[in-house]
Coordinates of N, CA and C in Angstrom, one line a residue:
M119 N 48.4 17.5 -80.1 CA 49.6 17.6 -79.4 C 49.5 18.8 -78.5
T120 N 49.8 18.7 -77.2 CA 49.8 19.7 -76.3 C 51.2 19.7 -75.5
D121 N 51.6 20.9 -75.0 CA 52.8 21.0 -74.3 C 52.5 20.7 -72.8
P122 N 53.5 20.1 -72.1 CA 53.3 19.8 -70.7 C 53.1 21.1 -69.9
D123 N 52.2 21.1 -68.9 CA 51.9 22.3 -68.1 C 52.9 22.3 -66.9
I124 N 54.1 22.7 -67.2 CA 55.1 22.7 -66.2 C 54.8 23.7 -65.1
A125 N 54.2 24.8 -65.5 CA 54.0 25.9 -64.6 C 53.0 25.5 -63.5
S126 N 52.1 24.6 -63.8 CA 51.1 24.2 -62.7 C 51.8 23.4 -61.6
V127 N 52.8 22.5 -62.1 CA 53.5 21.7 -61.1 C 54.5 22.6 -60.3
A128 N 55.1 23.6 -61.0 CA 56.0 24.5 -60.3 C 55.3 25.3 -59.3
T129 N 54.1 25.8 -59.6 CA 53.3 26.5 -58.7 C 52.9 25.7 -57.5
A130 N 52.6 24.5 -57.7 CA 52.2 23.6 -56.6 C 53.4 23.4 -55.6
V131 N 54.6 23.2 -56.2 CA 55.8 22.9 -55.4 C 56.4 24.2 -54.8
G132 N 56.2 25.3 -55.5 CA 56.9 26.5 -55.2 C 56.4 27.2 -53.9
E133 N 55.2 26.9 -53.4 CA 54.8 27.6 -52.2 C 55.5 27.0 -51.0
P134 N 56.2 27.8 -50.2 CA 57.1 27.3 -49.1 C 56.5 26.3 -48.2
S135 N 55.2 26.4 -47.8 CA 54.6 25.5 -46.9 C 54.4 24.1 -47.6
R136 N 54.0 24.2 -48.8 CA 53.8 23.0 -49.6 C 55.1 22.3 -49.8
A137 N 56.1 23.1 -50.2 CA 57.5 22.5 -50.4 C 58.0 21.8 -49.1
A138 N 57.7 22.4 -48.0 CA 58.1 21.8 -46.7 C 57.4 20.5 -46.5
M139 N 56.2 20.4 -46.8 CA 55.5 19.1 -46.7 C 56.0 18.0 -47.6
L140 N 56.3 18.4 -48.9 CA 56.9 17.5 -49.8 C 58.3 17.0 -49.3
V141 N 59.1 17.9 -48.8 CA 60.4 17.5 -48.3 C 60.3 16.6 -47.1
A142 N 59.3 16.8 -46.2 CA 59.1 15.9 -45.1 C 58.8 14.5 -45.5
L143 N 58.1 14.4 -46.6 CA 57.7 13.1 -47.1 C 58.8 12.4 -47.9
L144 N 59.9 13.1 -48.2 CA 61.1 12.4 -48.8 C 61.7 11.3 -47.9
E145 N 61.5 11.4 -46.6 CA 62.0 10.4 -45.7 C 61.5 9.1 -45.9
G146 N 60.2 9.0 -46.5 CA 59.7 7.7 -46.9 C 58.4 7.4 -46.3
P147 N 58.2 7.3 -45.0 CA 56.9 6.9 -44.5 C 55.8 7.9 -44.7
P148 N 54.6 7.4 -44.9 CA 53.4 8.4 -45.0 C 53.2 9.1 -43.6
L149 N 52.7 10.3 -43.7 CA 52.5 11.2 -42.6 C 51.1 11.7 -42.5
A150 N 50.6 11.8 -41.3 CA 49.2 12.4 -41.2 C 49.3 13.9 -41.4
A151 N 48.1 14.4 -41.7 CA 48.0 15.9 -41.9 C 48.5 16.7 -40.8
W152 N 48.2 16.3 -39.5 CA 48.7 17.1 -38.4 C 50.2 17.2 -38.3
E153 N 50.8 16.0 -38.7 CA 52.3 16.0 -38.7 C 52.9 16.9 -39.8
L154 N 52.3 16.9 -40.9 CA 52.7 17.7 -42.0 C 52.5 19.2 -41.7
A155 N 51.4 19.5 -41.0 CA 51.1 20.9 -40.6 C 52.2 21.3 -39.7
R156 N 52.6 20.4 -38.7 CA 53.7 20.8 -37.8 C 55.0 21.0 -38.5
R157 N 55.3 20.1 -39.5 CA 56.6 20.3 -40.2 C 56.6 21.6 -41.0
A158 N 55.5 22.0 -41.6 CA 55.4 23.2 -42.4 C 55.2 24.4 -41.5
G159 N 54.8 24.3 -40.3 CA 54.6 25.4 -39.4 C 53.3 26.2 -39.7
V160 N 52.3 25.5 -40.1 CA 51.0 26.1 -40.4 C 49.9 25.5 -39.6
S161 N 48.7 26.1 -39.7 CA 47.6 25.6 -38.9 C 47.0 24.4 -39.7
A162 N 46.2 23.6 -39.0 CA 45.5 22.4 -39.5 C 44.7 22.8 -40.7
Q163 N 44.0 23.9 -40.6 CA 43.1 24.3 -41.7 C 43.9 24.7 -43.0
T164 N 45.0 25.4 -42.7 CA 45.9 25.8 -43.9 C 46.5 24.6 -44.5
A165 N 47.0 23.6 -43.6 CA 47.6 22.4 -44.1 C 46.6 21.6 -45.0
S166 N 45.4 21.6 -44.6 CA 44.4 20.8 -45.3 C 44.2 21.4 -46.7
S167 N 44.2 22.7 -46.9 CA 44.1 23.4 -48.2 C 45.4 23.1 -49.0
H168 N 46.6 23.1 -48.4 CA 47.8 22.8 -49.1 C 47.8 21.3 -49.6
L169 N 47.4 20.5 -48.7 CA 47.4 19.0 -49.1 C 46.5 18.7 -50.2
A170 N 45.3 19.4 -50.2 CA 44.4 19.2 -51.3 C 45.0 19.7 -52.6
R171 N 45.7 20.8 -52.6 CA 46.4 21.3 -53.8 C 47.4 20.3 -54.3
L172 N 48.2 19.7 -53.4 CA 49.2 18.8 -53.8 C 48.6 17.5 -54.3
V173 N 47.5 17.0 -53.8 CA 46.9 15.8 -54.3 C 46.3 16.1 -55.7
E174 N 45.7 17.3 -55.9 CA 45.2 17.7 -57.2 C 46.3 17.8 -58.2
A175 N 47.5 18.2 -57.8 CA 48.6 18.3 -58.7 C 49.3 16.9 -59.0
R176 N 48.7 15.9 -58.4 CA 49.2 14.5 -58.5 C 50.7 14.4 -58.0
L177 N 51.0 15.2 -57.0 CA 52.2 15.1 -56.3 C 52.1 14.2 -55.0
L178 N 51.0 14.1 -54.5 CA 50.7 13.3 -53.3 C 49.5 12.4 -53.5
T179 N 49.6 11.3 -52.8 CA 48.4 10.4 -52.7 C 48.1 10.2 -51.2
F180 N 47.0 9.6 -50.9 CA 46.7 9.4 -49.4 C 45.9 8.1 -49.3
R181 N 45.9 7.6 -48.1 CA 45.0 6.5 -47.7 C 44.4 6.8 -46.4
T182 N 43.2 6.3 -46.1 CA 42.5 6.6 -44.9 C 42.8 5.5 -43.9
Q183 N 43.2 5.9 -42.7 CA 43.5 5.0 -41.6 C 42.8 5.4 -40.4
G184 N 41.7 4.7 -40.0 CA 40.9 5.2 -38.9 C 40.3 6.5 -39.3
R185 N 40.5 7.5 -38.4 CA 39.9 8.8 -38.7 C 40.8 9.8 -39.4
Q186 N 42.0 9.4 -39.7 CA 42.9 10.3 -40.3 C 43.4 9.8 -41.7
R187 N 43.9 10.7 -42.5 CA 44.5 10.4 -43.8 C 46.0 10.5 -43.7
L188 N 46.6 9.5 -44.3 CA 48.1 9.4 -44.3 C 48.5 9.7 -45.7
F189 N 49.4 10.7 -45.9 CA 49.8 11.2 -47.2 C 51.2 10.7 -47.5
Q190 N 51.5 10.5 -48.8 CA 52.8 10.1 -49.3 C 53.0 10.6 -50.7
L191 N 54.3 10.6 -51.1 CA 54.6 11.1 -52.4 C 54.0 10.1 -53.4
A192 N 53.5 10.7 -54.6 CA 52.7 9.9 -55.5 C 53.5 8.9 -56.3
G193 N 54.8 9.0 -56.3 CA 55.6 8.0 -57.0 C 57.1 8.4 -57.1
P194 N 57.9 7.5 -57.7 CA 59.3 7.8 -57.8 C 59.6 9.0 -58.7
E195 N 58.7 9.4 -59.6 CA 59.0 10.6 -60.4 C 58.9 11.9 -59.6
V196 N 58.1 11.8 -58.5 CA 58.0 13.0 -57.6 C 59.3 13.1 -56.8
V197 N 59.8 11.9 -56.4 CA 61.1 11.9 -55.7 C 62.2 12.5 -56.6
T198 N 62.2 12.1 -57.8 CA 63.2 12.6 -58.8 C 63.1 14.1 -58.9
L199 N 61.9 14.6 -59.0 CA 61.7 16.0 -59.2 C 62.2 16.8 -58.0
L200 N 61.9 16.3 -56.8 CA 62.4 17.0 -55.6 C 63.9 17.0 -55.4
E201 N 64.5 15.8 -55.7 CA 65.9 15.7 -55.6 C 66.6 16.6 -56.6
A202 N 66.0 16.6 -57.9 CA 66.6 17.5 -58.9 C 66.6 19.0 -58.5
L203 N 65.4 19.4 -57.9 CA 65.3 20.7 -57.4 C 66.3 21.0 -56.3
A204 N 66.5 20.0 -55.4 CA 67.4 20.2 -54.3 C 68.8 20.5 -54.8
V205 N 69.2 19.8 -55.9 CA 70.6 20.1 -56.4 C 70.7 21.5 -56.9
L206 N 69.6 22.1 -57.5 CA 69.7 23.4 -58.0 C 69.5 24.5 -57.0
A207 N 68.8 24.1 -55.9 CA 68.4 25.1 -54.9 C 69.6 25.6 -54.1
P208 N 69.6 26.9 -53.7 CA 70.7 27.5 -52.9 C 70.6 26.8 -51.5
R209 N 71.8 26.8 -50.9 CA 71.9 26.2 -49.5 C 71.4 27.2 -48.5
T210 N 70.5 26.8 -47.7 CA 70.0 27.6 -46.5 C 70.0 26.7 -45.3
P211 N 69.8 27.2 -44.1 CA 69.8 26.3 -42.9 C 68.7 25.3 -43.0
A212 N 67.7 25.5 -43.9 CA 66.6 24.5 -44.0 C 66.6 23.8 -45.3
H213 N 67.7 23.6 -46.0 CA 67.8 23.0 -47.3 C 67.4 21.5 -47.2
L214 N 66.4 21.2 -47.9 CA 65.9 19.8 -48.0 C 66.2 19.0 -46.8
V215 N 65.9 19.6 -45.6 CA 66.1 18.8 -44.4 C 64.8 18.9 -43.6
T216 N 64.3 17.8 -43.2 CA 63.1 17.8 -42.4 C 63.6 18.0 -40.9
D217 N 63.2 17.2 -40.0 CA 63.8 17.2 -38.7 C 63.9 15.8 -38.2
G218 N 64.7 15.6 -37.2 CA 64.9 14.3 -36.6 C 65.9 13.5 -37.3
R219 N 65.9 12.2 -36.8 CA 67.0 11.3 -37.2 C 66.8 10.8 -38.7
G220 N 65.5 10.8 -39.1 CA 65.2 10.3 -40.5 C 66.0 11.1 -41.6
A221 N 66.0 12.4 -41.5 CA 66.6 13.2 -42.5 C 68.1 13.0 -42.4
T222 N 68.7 12.9 -41.2 CA 70.1 12.6 -41.1 C 70.5 11.3 -41.7
A223 N 69.7 10.3 -41.4 CA 69.9 8.9 -42.0 C 69.9 9.0 -43.5
L224 N 69.0 9.7 -44.1 CA 68.9 9.8 -45.6 C 70.2 10.4 -46.1
R225 N 70.7 11.5 -45.5 CA 71.9 12.1 -46.0 C 73.1 11.2 -45.8
E226 N 73.1 10.3 -44.8 CA 74.2 9.4 -44.6 C 74.3 8.3 -45.6
A227 N 73.2 7.6 -45.8 CA 73.1 6.5 -46.7 C 71.7 6.2 -47.1
R228 N 71.4 6.0 -48.3 CA 70.1 5.7 -48.8 C 70.1 5.1 -50.1
T229 N 69.0 4.5 -50.6 CA 69.0 4.0 -51.9 C 68.4 5.0 -52.8
C230 N 68.9 5.2 -54.0 CA 68.4 6.1 -55.0 C 68.0 5.1 -56.1
Y231 N 66.7 4.8 -56.2 CA 66.1 3.7 -56.9 C 66.8 2.4 -56.4
D232 N 67.7 1.8 -57.1 CA 68.3 0.6 -56.7 C 69.8 0.7 -56.5
H233 N 70.3 1.9 -56.4 CA 71.8 2.0 -56.1 C 72.0 2.9 -54.9
L234 N 73.2 2.9 -54.4 CA 73.6 3.5 -53.2 C 73.8 5.0 -53.4
A235 N 73.3 5.8 -52.4 CA 73.5 7.3 -52.5 C 73.8 7.8 -51.1
G236 N 73.9 9.1 -51.0 CA 74.2 9.8 -49.8 C 75.7 9.7 -49.6
R237 N 76.2 10.1 -48.4 CA 77.6 10.1 -48.1 C 78.3 8.8 -48.3
L238 N 77.6 7.7 -48.0 CA 78.2 6.4 -48.2 C 78.3 6.1 -49.7
G239 N 77.3 6.4 -50.5 CA 77.4 6.2 -51.9 C 78.5 7.0 -52.6
I240 N 78.8 8.2 -52.1 CA 79.9 9.0 -52.6 C 81.2 8.4 -52.2
R241 N 81.3 7.9 -51.0 CA 82.6 7.3 -50.5 C 82.9 6.1 -51.3
V242 N 81.9 5.3 -51.6 CA 82.2 4.1 -52.4 C 82.6 4.5 -53.8
T243 N 81.9 5.4 -54.4 CA 82.3 5.9 -55.7 C 83.7 6.5 -55.7
D244 N 84.1 7.3 -54.7 CA 85.4 7.8 -54.6 C 86.5 6.7 -54.5
F245 N 86.1 5.7 -53.7 CA 87.1 4.6 -53.5 C 87.4 3.9 -54.9
L246 N 86.4 3.7 -55.7 CA 86.5 3.0 -57.0 C 87.4 3.9 -57.9
L247 N 87.2 5.2 -57.8 CA 88.0 6.1 -58.7 C 89.4 6.2 -58.2
E248 N 89.6 6.3 -56.9 CA 90.9 6.4 -56.3 C 91.8 5.2 -56.6
R249 N 91.1 4.0 -56.6 CA 91.9 2.8 -56.9 C 92.0 2.5 -58.4
A250 N 91.5 3.4 -59.2 CA 91.5 3.3 -60.7 C 90.7 2.1 -61.1
F251 N 89.7 1.7 -60.4 CA 88.8 0.7 -60.9 C 87.8 1.3 -61.8
L252 N 87.5 2.6 -61.6 CA 86.7 3.4 -62.5 C 87.4 4.6 -63.0
Q253 N 87.0 5.1 -64.1 CA 87.5 6.4 -64.6 C 86.2 7.2 -65.0
R254 N 86.2 8.5 -64.7 CA 85.1 9.4 -65.1 C 85.1 9.6 -66.6
Q255 N 84.0 9.5 -67.2 CA 83.9 9.6 -68.6 C 82.5 10.3 -68.9
G256 N 82.6 11.6 -69.0 CA 81.3 12.4 -69.3 C 80.3 12.2 -68.2
D257 N 79.1 11.8 -68.6 CA 78.0 11.6 -67.6 C 78.0 10.1 -67.2
A258 N 79.1 9.4 -67.3 CA 79.1 8.0 -66.9 C 80.5 7.8 -66.4
F259 N 80.8 6.5 -66.1 CA 82.1 6.0 -65.6 C 82.5 4.9 -66.5
Q260 N 83.8 4.7 -66.7 CA 84.4 3.6 -67.5 C 85.0 2.7 -66.5
V261 N 84.7 1.4 -66.7 CA 85.4 0.4 -65.9 C 86.7 0.0 -66.5
T262 N 87.8 0.1 -65.7 CA 89.1 -0.1 -66.2 C 89.4 -1.7 -66.2
R263 N 90.5 -2.0 -66.8 CA 90.9 -3.5 -66.8 C 91.1 -4.0 -65.4
A264 N 91.7 -3.1 -64.5 CA 91.9 -3.5 -63.1 C 90.5 -3.6 -62.4
G265 N 89.6 -2.7 -62.8 CA 88.3 -2.7 -62.2 C 87.5 -4.0 -62.6
D266 N 87.7 -4.4 -63.8 CA 87.0 -5.6 -64.3 C 87.4 -6.8 -63.5
G267 N 88.7 -6.9 -63.2 CA 89.1 -8.1 -62.4 C 88.7 -8.0 -61.0
W268 N 88.8 -6.8 -60.4 CA 88.4 -6.6 -59.0 C 86.9 -6.9 -58.8
L269 N 86.1 -6.4 -59.7 CA 84.7 -6.6 -59.6 C 84.3 -8.1 -59.8
R270 N 85.1 -8.8 -60.7 CA 84.8 -10.2 -60.9 C 85.1 -11.0 -59.5
D271 N 86.2 -10.6 -58.9 CA 86.5 -11.2 -57.6 C 85.4 -10.9 -56.5
F272 N 84.8 -9.8 -56.7 CA 83.7 -9.4 -55.8 C 82.4 -10.0 -56.1
G273 N 82.3 -10.8 -57.2 CA 81.1 -11.5 -57.5 C 80.3 -10.8 -58.6
I274 N 80.8 -9.8 -59.3 CA 80.1 -9.1 -60.3 C 80.7 -9.3 -61.7
S275 N 80.0 -9.8 -62.7 CA 80.4 -9.9 -64.0 C 80.1 -8.7 -64.8
V276 N 81.1 -7.9 -65.1 CA 80.9 -6.7 -65.9 C 80.5 -7.0 -67.3
E277 N 81.0 -8.1 -67.8 CA 80.6 -8.5 -69.2 C 79.1 -8.9 -69.2
G278 N 78.7 -9.5 -68.2 CA 77.2 -9.9 -68.1 C 76.4 -8.7 -68.0
L279 N 76.8 -7.7 -67.2 CA 76.0 -6.4 -67.1 C 76.0 -5.7 -68.4
R280 N 77.1 -5.7 -69.1 CA 77.2 -5.0 -70.4 C 76.2 -5.6 -71.4
S281 N 75.9 -6.9 -71.3 CA 75.0 -7.5 -72.3 C 73.5 -7.2 -72.0
G282 N 73.2 -6.5 -70.9 CA 71.8 -6.1 -70.7 C 71.5 -4.8 -71.4
R283 N 70.2 -4.5 -71.3 CA 69.7 -3.3 -71.9 C 70.1 -2.0 -71.2
R284 N 70.3 -2.1 -69.9 CA 70.6 -1.0 -69.1 C 72.0 -0.5 -69.2
P285 N 72.3 0.8 -69.2 CA 73.6 1.3 -69.3 C 74.5 0.7 -68.1
L286 N 75.7 0.4 -68.4 CA 76.6 -0.2 -67.4 C 76.8 0.7 -66.3
T287 N 77.1 2.0 -66.5 CA 77.4 3.0 -65.5 C 76.7 4.3 -65.9
R288 N 76.4 5.1 -64.8 CA 75.9 6.4 -65.0 C 76.3 7.2 -63.8
A289 N 76.6 8.5 -64.0 CA 76.9 9.4 -62.9 C 75.7 10.1 -62.5
C290 N 75.2 9.7 -61.3 CA 73.9 10.3 -60.8 C 74.2 11.4 -59.8
L291 N 73.7 12.6 -60.0 CA 74.0 13.7 -59.2 C 73.3 13.5 -57.8
D292 N 74.1 13.5 -56.7 CA 73.5 13.2 -55.4 C 73.0 14.5 -54.8
W293 N 71.7 14.5 -54.5 CA 71.1 15.8 -54.0 C 71.6 16.3 -52.7
S294 N 72.0 15.4 -51.8 CA 72.5 15.9 -50.5 C 74.0 16.2 -50.5
E295 N 74.8 15.5 -51.4 CA 76.2 15.8 -51.5 C 76.6 16.7 -52.6
R296 N 75.7 16.8 -53.6 CA 75.9 17.6 -54.8 C 77.1 17.2 -55.6
R297 N 77.4 15.9 -55.6 CA 78.4 15.3 -56.3 C 77.9 14.0 -56.9
P298 N 78.4 13.5 -58.0 CA 77.9 12.3 -58.7 C 78.3 11.0 -57.9
H299 N 77.3 10.1 -57.8 CA 77.6 8.8 -57.3 C 77.3 7.8 -58.4
L300 N 77.8 6.6 -58.3 CA 77.7 5.6 -59.3 C 76.3 5.0 -59.4
A301 N 75.7 5.1 -60.6 CA 74.4 4.5 -60.8 C 74.6 3.5 -62.0
G302 N 73.4 3.2 -62.6 CA 73.5 2.2 -63.7 C 73.5 0.8 -63.2
A303 N 73.7 -0.1 -64.2 CA 73.6 -1.6 -63.8 C 74.7 -1.9 -62.8
L304 N 75.9 -1.3 -62.9 CA 77.0 -1.6 -62.0 C 76.7 -1.1 -60.6
G305 N 76.1 0.1 -60.5 CA 75.7 0.7 -59.2 C 74.7 -0.2 -58.5
A306 N 73.7 -0.7 -59.3 CA 72.7 -1.6 -58.7 C 73.3 -2.9 -58.3
A307 N 74.3 -3.4 -59.1 CA 74.9 -4.7 -58.8 C 75.7 -4.6 -57.5
L308 N 76.5 -3.5 -57.4 CA 77.3 -3.3 -56.2 C 76.4 -3.2 -54.9
T309 N 75.3 -2.5 -55.0 CA 74.4 -2.3 -53.9 C 73.7 -3.6 -53.6
G310 N 73.4 -4.4 -54.6 CA 72.8 -5.8 -54.3 C 73.8 -6.6 -53.6
Q311 N 75.1 -6.6 -53.9 CA 76.1 -7.3 -53.2 C 76.2 -6.9 -51.8
F312 N 76.1 -5.6 -51.5 CA 76.2 -5.1 -50.2 C 75.1 -5.7 -49.3
F313 N 73.9 -5.7 -49.9 CA 72.7 -6.3 -49.1 C 72.9 -7.8 -49.0
D314 N 73.3 -8.5 -50.0 CA 73.5 -10.0 -50.0 C 74.5 -10.4 -49.0
R315 N 75.6 -9.6 -48.8 CA 76.6 -9.9 -47.9 C 76.3 -9.4 -46.4
G316 N 75.2 -8.8 -46.3 CA 74.8 -8.3 -44.9 C 75.6 -7.1 -44.5
W317 N 76.1 -6.3 -45.5 CA 76.8 -5.1 -45.2 C 75.9 -3.9 -45.0
L318 N 74.7 -4.0 -45.5 CA 73.7 -3.0 -45.4 C 72.4 -3.5 -44.9
T319 N 71.7 -2.7 -44.1 CA 70.3 -3.0 -43.7 C 69.4 -1.8 -43.9
R320 N 68.2 -2.1 -44.3 CA 67.2 -1.0 -44.5 C 66.6 -0.5 -43.2
L321 N 66.4 0.8 -43.2 CA 65.7 1.4 -42.1 C 64.2 1.3 -42.5
R322 N 63.4 0.7 -41.7 CA 62.0 0.4 -42.0 C 61.2 1.7 -42.3
G323 N 60.5 1.7 -43.4 CA 59.6 2.8 -43.7 C 60.3 4.0 -44.3
T324 N 61.5 3.8 -44.8 CA 62.3 4.9 -45.4 C 63.2 4.4 -46.4
R325 N 63.8 5.2 -47.2 CA 64.8 4.8 -48.2 C 66.2 4.8 -47.6
A326 N 66.3 5.2 -46.4 CA 67.6 5.2 -45.7 C 68.1 3.8 -45.4
V327 N 69.4 3.6 -45.5 CA 70.0 2.3 -45.2 C 71.1 2.6 -44.1
R328 N 71.5 1.5 -43.5 CA 72.5 1.6 -42.5 C 73.6 0.6 -42.7
L329 N 74.8 1.1 -42.6 CA 76.0 0.2 -42.7 C 76.1 -0.7 -41.4
T330 N 76.1 -2.0 -41.6 CA 76.1 -2.9 -40.4 C 77.6 -3.0 -39.9
E331 N 77.7 -3.6 -38.8 CA 79.1 -3.8 -38.2 C 79.9 -4.6 -39.2
R332 N 79.3 -5.6 -39.8 CA 80.0 -6.5 -40.8 C 80.4 -5.7 -42.0
G333 N 79.5 -4.8 -42.4 CA 79.8 -3.9 -43.5 C 80.9 -3.0 -43.2
R334 N 80.9 -2.4 -42.1 CA 81.9 -1.4 -41.7 C 83.3 -2.1 -41.6
A335 N 83.3 -3.3 -41.0 CA 84.6 -4.1 -40.9 C 85.1 -4.4 -42.3
A336 N 84.2 -4.8 -43.2 CA 84.6 -5.2 -44.5 C 85.2 -4.0 -45.3
L337 N 84.5 -2.9 -45.3 CA 84.9 -1.7 -46.0 C 86.2 -1.2 -45.5
S338 N 86.4 -1.2 -44.2 CA 87.6 -0.6 -43.6 C 88.8 -1.6 -43.7
G339 N 88.4 -2.9 -43.6 CA 89.5 -4.0 -43.6 C 89.8 -4.4 -45.0
E340 N 88.8 -5.1 -45.6 CA 89.1 -5.7 -47.0 C 89.3 -4.6 -48.0
W341 N 88.5 -3.5 -47.9 CA 88.6 -2.5 -49.0 C 89.6 -1.4 -48.6
G342 N 89.9 -1.3 -47.3 CA 90.8 -0.2 -46.9 C 90.2 1.2 -47.0
M343 N 88.9 1.3 -46.9 CA 88.3 2.6 -46.9 C 88.3 3.3 -45.5
A344 N 88.5 4.6 -45.5 CA 88.4 5.3 -44.3 C 86.9 5.5 -44.0
M345 N 86.5 4.9 -42.9 CA 85.1 4.9 -42.6 C 84.7 6.0 -41.7
D346 N 84.2 7.1 -42.3 CA 83.8 8.3 -41.6 C 82.3 8.5 -41.7
V347 N 81.6 7.5 -42.2 CA 80.1 7.6 -42.3 C 79.5 7.2 -41.0
R348 N 78.7 8.1 -40.5 CA 78.2 8.0 -39.1 C 77.0 7.0 -39.2
D349 N 76.7 6.4 -38.0 CA 75.5 5.5 -37.9 C 74.2 6.3 -38.0

């Protein structure tokens, strides 16, 4: 029996330039070493050393494309690690933000595993709470009787979800909003309905999603939600 070497992972993540590279890769698509060097504000030689350290720490993987290597996060557990650290980290002008439209899109709406997160995920969760379809209960949510009926009309069988192995609901702390959004089997089912109905579309090469015009009309009309989520 051995204890996990948390310190080695913390050391790999904790160097500011390496942290900036990891954050840049949260957007989703693999990036070349030169682009990661630019994001971190370091030379190509320094970037190469940092990237080797992150690969050694099993935080990054890479594939060769032509003459360059494209780097990406090693797996969903690395995403979880970075998002958890983002929740704990103090806010600064450069908090878990890369540059360009990709980072903005992630903050607006994204998938967190298989459920909706970002500003849109928080708005949907707030709507369900405000309408008393959900009630907050510790680190989860409780579906009310009214919510059971409303969800059934929306095409989701709460009873069917309860019969599965997965928890029905979970309060997942959103790294960008620092508030809990709905996760669990119900969060996944709602997100699935959004995609099936054409309310959401994925942004290629990233975890960001975009609310379609159909989705915007449905949420503001059928649901009566105040739609302040930007495109």
